[in-house]
CSV table of C-alpha atoms in Angstrom, one decimal:
chain,number,residue,atom,x,y,z
C,1,MET,CA,24.1,117.9,-7.9
C,2,VAL,CA,23.6,115.0,-10.3
C,3,LYS,CA,20.6,112.9,-9.4
C,4,ARG,CA,21.2,109.3,-10.4
C,5,LEU,CA,18.5,106.7,-10.7
C,6,VAL,CA,19.6,103.5,-9.1
C,7,VAL,CA,18.9,100.7,-11.5
C,8,GLY,CA,21.8,98.4,-10.8
C,9,ALA,CA,23.9,99.6,-13.7
C,10,GLY,CA,27.5,100.9,-13.6
C,11,TYR,CA,28.3,104.3,-14.9
C,12,GLY,CA,31.0,106.0,-16.8
C,13,LEU,CA,34.5,105.2,-18.0
C,14,ARG,CA,35.1,101.8,-16.5
C,15,ASP,CA,32.3,100.1,-18.6
C,16,TRP,CA,33.1,102.1,-21.7
C,17,LEU,CA,36.8,101.1,-21.5
C,18,GLY,CA,36.0,97.5,-20.5
C,19,GLN,CA,33.7,97.1,-23.4
C,20,ARG,CA,36.3,98.3,-25.8
C,21,ALA,CA,39.1,96.2,-24.2
C,22,THR,CA,37.1,93.0,-24.3
C,23,GLY,CA,36.0,93.8,-27.9
C,24,ALA,CA,39.6,94.2,-28.9
C,25,TYR,CA,40.5,90.9,-27.3
C,26,MET,CA,37.6,89.1,-28.9
C,27,ALA,CA,38.6,90.5,-32.3
C,28,LEU,CA,42.2,89.1,-31.8
C,29,TYR,CA,40.8,85.8,-30.6
C,30,THR,CA,38.5,85.6,-33.6
C,31,ILE,CA,41.5,85.8,-35.9
C,32,ILE,CA,43.5,83.2,-33.9
C,33,PHE,CA,40.4,80.9,-33.8
C,34,ALA,CA,39.5,81.3,-37.5
C,35,PHE,CA,43.1,80.5,-38.5
C,36,SER,CA,43.3,77.4,-36.2
C,37,ALA,CA,39.8,76.1,-37.3
C,38,LEU,CA,40.3,76.7,-41.0
C,39,THR,CA,43.6,74.9,-41.0
C,40,LEU,CA,42.4,71.8,-39.1
C,41,PRO,CA,43.5,68.7,-41.1
C,42,LYS,CA,40.1,67.1,-40.7
C,43,MET,CA,36.8,68.4,-39.3
C,44,ASP,CA,35.9,65.6,-37.0
C,45,HIS,CA,35.3,65.3,-33.2
C,46,GLU,CA,38.9,64.3,-32.5
C,47,HIS,CA,40.6,67.3,-34.2
C,48,TRP,CA,37.9,69.8,-33.3
C,49,SER,CA,37.9,69.1,-29.6
C,50,ALA,CA,41.7,68.8,-29.5
C,51,LEU,CA,41.7,72.4,-30.7
C,52,PHE,CA,40.3,73.6,-27.4
C,53,SER,CA,41.9,71.0,-25.0
C,54,GLY,CA,45.4,72.4,-25.3
C,55,GLY,CA,46.4,74.5,-22.2
C,56,LEU,CA,46.9,77.8,-24.1
C,57,MET,CA,43.9,77.6,-26.4
C,58,ARG,CA,41.7,76.6,-23.5
C,59,PHE,CA,42.9,79.6,-21.5
C,60,LEU,CA,42.4,82.0,-24.5
C,61,THR,CA,38.9,80.5,-25.2
C,62,PHE,CA,38.0,80.9,-21.5
C,63,LEU,CA,39.1,84.5,-21.7
C,64,PHE,CA,37.0,84.9,-24.8
C,65,PHE,CA,33.8,83.8,-23.0
C,66,MET,CA,34.6,85.9,-20.0
C,67,SER,CA,35.2,88.9,-22.3
C,68,LEU,CA,32.0,88.1,-24.1
C,69,ALA,CA,30.0,88.1,-20.9
C,70,TYR,CA,31.3,91.5,-19.9
C,71,HIS,CA,31.0,93.0,-23.4
C,72,ALA,CA,27.5,91.8,-23.8
C,73,TRP,CA,26.5,93.0,-20.4
C,74,VAL,CA,27.5,96.6,-21.2
C,75,GLY,CA,26.0,96.4,-24.7
C,76,VAL,CA,22.6,94.8,-23.8
C,77,ARG,CA,22.4,97.1,-20.7
C,78,ASP,CA,22.8,100.1,-23.0
C,79,ILE,CA,19.9,98.8,-25.2
C,80,TRP,CA,17.6,98.6,-22.1
C,81,MET,CA,18.7,102.0,-21.0
C,82,ASP,CA,18.0,103.5,-24.4
C,83,TYR,CA,14.6,102.0,-25.0
C,84,VAL,CA,13.0,100.9,-21.8
C,85,LYS,CA,11.9,103.8,-19.7
C,86,PRO,CA,9.8,102.3,-16.8
C,87,LEU,CA,12.4,101.8,-14.0
C,88,GLY,CA,11.0,98.6,-12.6
C,89,LEU,CA,10.9,96.9,-15.9
C,90,ARG,CA,14.4,98.2,-16.8
C,91,LEU,CA,15.8,96.9,-13.5
C,92,ALA,CA,14.2,93.5,-14.1
C,93,LEU,CA,15.7,93.3,-17.6
C,94,HIS,CA,19.1,94.3,-16.3
C,95,LEU,CA,19.0,91.6,-13.7
C,96,VAL,CA,17.8,88.9,-16.1
C,97,THR,CA,20.6,89.9,-18.5
C,98,LEU,CA,23.1,89.7,-15.8
C,99,PHE,CA,22.0,86.3,-14.5
C,100,LEU,CA,21.8,84.9,-18.0
C,101,LEU,CA,25.4,86.1,-18.8
C,102,VAL,CA,26.8,84.8,-15.6
C,103,GLY,CA,25.1,81.5,-16.3
C,104,TYR,CA,26.4,81.3,-19.8
C,105,ALA,CA,30.0,82.1,-18.6
C,106,GLY,CA,29.7,79.2,-16.1
C,107,TRP,CA,28.4,76.9,-18.8
C,108,ALA,CA,31.3,77.8,-21.1
C,109,ALA,CA,33.8,77.2,-18.3
C,110,LYS,CA,32.2,73.8,-17.7
C,111,ILE,CA,32.4,72.8,-21.4
C,112,LEU,CA,36.0,73.8,-21.6
C,113,TRP,CA,37.2,72.1,-18.4
C,114,ARG,CA,35.5,68.9,-19.2
C,115,LEU,CA,37.7,68.5,-22.3
Z,1,MET,CA,30.6,139.2,-24.7
Z,2,SER,CA,27.7,139.5,-27.0
Z,3,GLU,CA,25.4,136.6,-27.0
Z,4,ALA,CA,23.2,136.3,-30.0
Z,5,SER,CA,20.0,137.8,-28.8
Z,6,VAL,CA,17.7,136.2,-31.4
Z,7,ALA,CA,15.5,133.7,-29.7
Z,8,ARG,CA,16.0,130.2,-31.0
Z,9,LYS,CA,13.2,128.9,-33.0
Z,10,ALA,CA,11.7,125.7,-31.8
Z,11,ARG,CA,13.5,123.1,-33.8
Z,12,PRO,CA,11.3,120.5,-35.6
Z,13,LYS,CA,11.4,117.1,-34.1
Z,14,PHE,CA,11.2,114.4,-36.7
Z,15,LEU,CA,11.3,110.8,-35.6
Z,16,ASP,CA,9.3,108.9,-38.1
Z,17,LEU,CA,11.4,105.8,-38.6
Z,18,ARG,CA,9.8,105.0,-41.9
Z,19,GLU,CA,10.8,108.3,-43.3
Z,20,ILE,CA,14.3,108.9,-41.8
Z,21,ARG,CA,17.0,108.2,-44.3
Z,22,LEU,CA,20.0,107.1,-42.3
Z,23,PRO,CA,23.5,107.9,-43.7
Z,24,LEU,CA,25.8,105.0,-44.2
Z,25,PRO,CA,27.6,105.4,-40.8
Z,26,GLY,CA,24.2,105.4,-39.2
Z,27,ILE,CA,23.2,102.2,-40.9
Z,28,VAL,CA,26.5,100.5,-39.8
Z,29,SER,CA,25.8,101.8,-36.2
Z,30,ILE,CA,22.2,100.5,-35.9
Z,31,LEU,CA,23.2,97.2,-37.5
Z,32,HIS,CA,26.0,96.9,-35.0
Z,33,ARG,CA,23.4,97.1,-32.2
Z,34,ILE,CA,20.9,94.8,-34.0
Z,35,SER,CA,23.7,92.2,-34.7
Z,36,GLY,CA,24.9,92.4,-31.1
Z,37,ALA,CA,21.3,91.9,-29.8
Z,38,GLY,CA,20.8,88.9,-32.1
Z,39,LEU,CA,24.0,87.3,-31.0
Z,40,PHE,CA,23.1,87.8,-27.4
Z,41,LEU,CA,19.6,86.3,-27.9
Z,42,LEU,CA,20.9,83.2,-29.6
Z,43,LEU,CA,24.0,82.8,-27.4
Z,44,PRO,CA,22.4,79.8,-25.5
Z,45,PHE,CA,21.8,78.0,-28.8
Z,46,LEU,CA,25.4,78.6,-29.9
Z,47,LEU,CA,26.7,77.4,-26.5
Z,48,TYR,CA,24.5,74.3,-26.8
Z,49,LEU,CA,25.9,73.5,-30.2
Z,50,PHE,CA,29.5,74.1,-29.0
Z,51,ASP,CA,28.8,71.8,-26.0
Z,52,LEU,CA,27.5,69.1,-28.3
Z,53,SER,CA,30.4,69.5,-30.8
Z,54,VAL,CA,33.2,69.0,-28.4
Z,55,SER,CA,31.8,66.7,-25.8
Z,56,SER,CA,32.0,63.2,-27.4
Z,57,PRO,CA,32.0,61.6,-30.9
Z,58,GLU,CA,28.3,60.7,-30.3
Z,59,THR,CA,27.3,64.3,-29.4
Z,60,PHE,CA,29.4,65.5,-32.3
Z,61,ALA,CA,27.2,63.4,-34.6
Z,62,THR,CA,24.1,65.0,-33.0
Z,63,TYR,CA,25.6,68.4,-33.6
Z,64,LYS,CA,26.2,67.5,-37.2
Z,65,ALA,CA,22.6,66.4,-37.6
Z,66,ILE,CA,21.3,69.6,-36.1
Z,67,VAL,CA,23.5,72.0,-38.2
Z,68,GLY,CA,22.5,70.0,-41.3
Z,69,HIS,CA,18.9,71.1,-41.0
Z,70,PRO,CA,18.1,73.8,-43.6
Z,71,LEU,CA,16.3,76.0,-41.1
Z,72,VAL,CA,19.3,75.8,-38.7
Z,73,LYS,CA,21.6,76.5,-41.5
Z,74,LEU,CA,19.7,79.7,-42.3
Z,75,ILE,CA,19.8,80.8,-38.7
Z,76,LEU,CA,23.5,80.1,-38.5
Z,77,PHE,CA,24.0,82.0,-41.8
Z,78,GLY,CA,22.3,85.0,-40.2
Z,79,LEU,CA,24.4,84.7,-37.1
Z,80,LEU,CA,27.6,84.4,-39.2
Z,81,TRP,CA,26.7,87.7,-40.8
Z,82,ALA,CA,25.8,89.2,-37.4
Z,83,TYR,CA,29.2,88.1,-36.0
Z,84,LEU,CA,31.2,89.4,-39.0
Z,85,HIS,CA,29.3,92.7,-39.1
Z,86,HIS,CA,29.8,93.2,-35.4
Z,87,PHE,CA,33.5,92.3,-35.8
Z,88,CYS,CA,34.1,94.7,-38.7
Z,89,ALA,CA,32.0,97.5,-37.4
Z,90,GLY,CA,33.6,97.0,-34.0
Z,91,ILE,CA,37.1,97.5,-35.4
Z,92,ARG,CA,35.9,100.6,-37.2
Z,93,PHE,CA,34.5,102.0,-33.9
Z,94,LEU,CA,37.8,101.2,-32.1
Z,95,LEU,CA,39.7,103.2,-34.7
Z,96,LEU,CA,37.2,106.1,-34.5
Z,97,ASP,CA,37.7,106.1,-30.7
Z,98,LEU,CA,41.4,106.5,-31.5
Z,99,HIS,CA,40.5,109.4,-33.7
Z,100,LYS,CA,41.4,107.5,-36.8
Z,101,GLY,CA,39.2,108.2,-39.9
Z,102,ILE,CA,36.9,110.7,-38.2
Z,103,GLU,CA,36.7,113.0,-41.2
Z,104,LEU,CA,33.3,112.9,-42.8
Z,105,GLU,CA,34.4,111.4,-46.2
Z,106,GLN,CA,36.7,108.8,-44.6
Z,107,ALA,CA,34.0,107.9,-42.1
Z,108,ARG,CA,31.6,107.3,-45.0
Z,109,GLN,CA,34.1,105.2,-46.9
Z,110,SER,CA,34.9,103.1,-43.9
Z,111,ALA,CA,31.2,102.5,-43.2
Z,112,ARG,CA,30.8,101.4,-46.8
Z,113,LEU,CA,33.8,99.1,-46.4
Z,114,VAL,CA,32.4,97.5,-43.3
Z,115,LEU,CA,29.1,96.7,-45.0
Z,116,ILE,CA,30.9,95.3,-48.1
Z,117,VAL,CA,33.6,93.3,-46.2
Z,118,SER,CA,31.2,91.7,-43.7
Z,119,LEU,CA,28.7,90.7,-46.5
Z,120,THR,CA,31.5,89.3,-48.7
Z,121,LEU,CA,33.1,87.4,-45.9
Z,122,THR,CA,29.6,86.0,-44.9
Z,123,VAL,CA,29.0,84.7,-48.4
Z,124,ILE,CA,32.5,83.3,-48.8
Z,125,LEU,CA,32.6,81.6,-45.4
Z,126,GLY,CA,29.0,80.6,-45.6
Z,127,VAL,CA,29.3,78.9,-48.9
Z,128,TRP,CA,32.6,77.3,-47.9
Z,129,LEU,CA,31.2,75.9,-44.6
Z,130,TRP,CA,28.1,74.4,-46.1
């Protein structure tokens, strides 16, 4: 029987796959974003914010931040699991990471939907 | 079935970080972790800048003033490298997961490529954006 220490983390394939899928999406978005940003006619507020206010780009950017939150959750959690051995501290760090990332995702959504 | 009956010698454990010479793929790997951690730690700063840059012409001006500061430029230069390294190394890891380039020599070459491409892109984009 495998004994698992319950520290609020997920295990196994889902996170492994999720991290790669979100990574692949963010790589694709990066190319789309870099191309759009580097071909802006003028780098001022009007052109820059218009880049994100279009329906498609807003959706893709929102998806980017959601992917980022999930991707970073798995990655940062792995760092805690590798280096932080005391369970209470590890659990606390997991929770802080999770709360921060959920907060960042909400912040990103607010920025995008105000445009 | 004949199991080797020779008792295994206790293998030496050597974990002195100052003495370990990581091979290139190992360097790419640990830099992937370090760049990811750095991006995570400074994510609120980047979101703050993004918020300022898109919200209004006035906040855009504030954003311009902040990113014009030499120290901030230095930090952003570091983050640019972190993002590009994470991006390049991430693509390499995705390909390795698909069993592409897993031979030793290819893996060394692709690790070298990741380091060179991410540094070159950082310099080009960094200089161009300044």
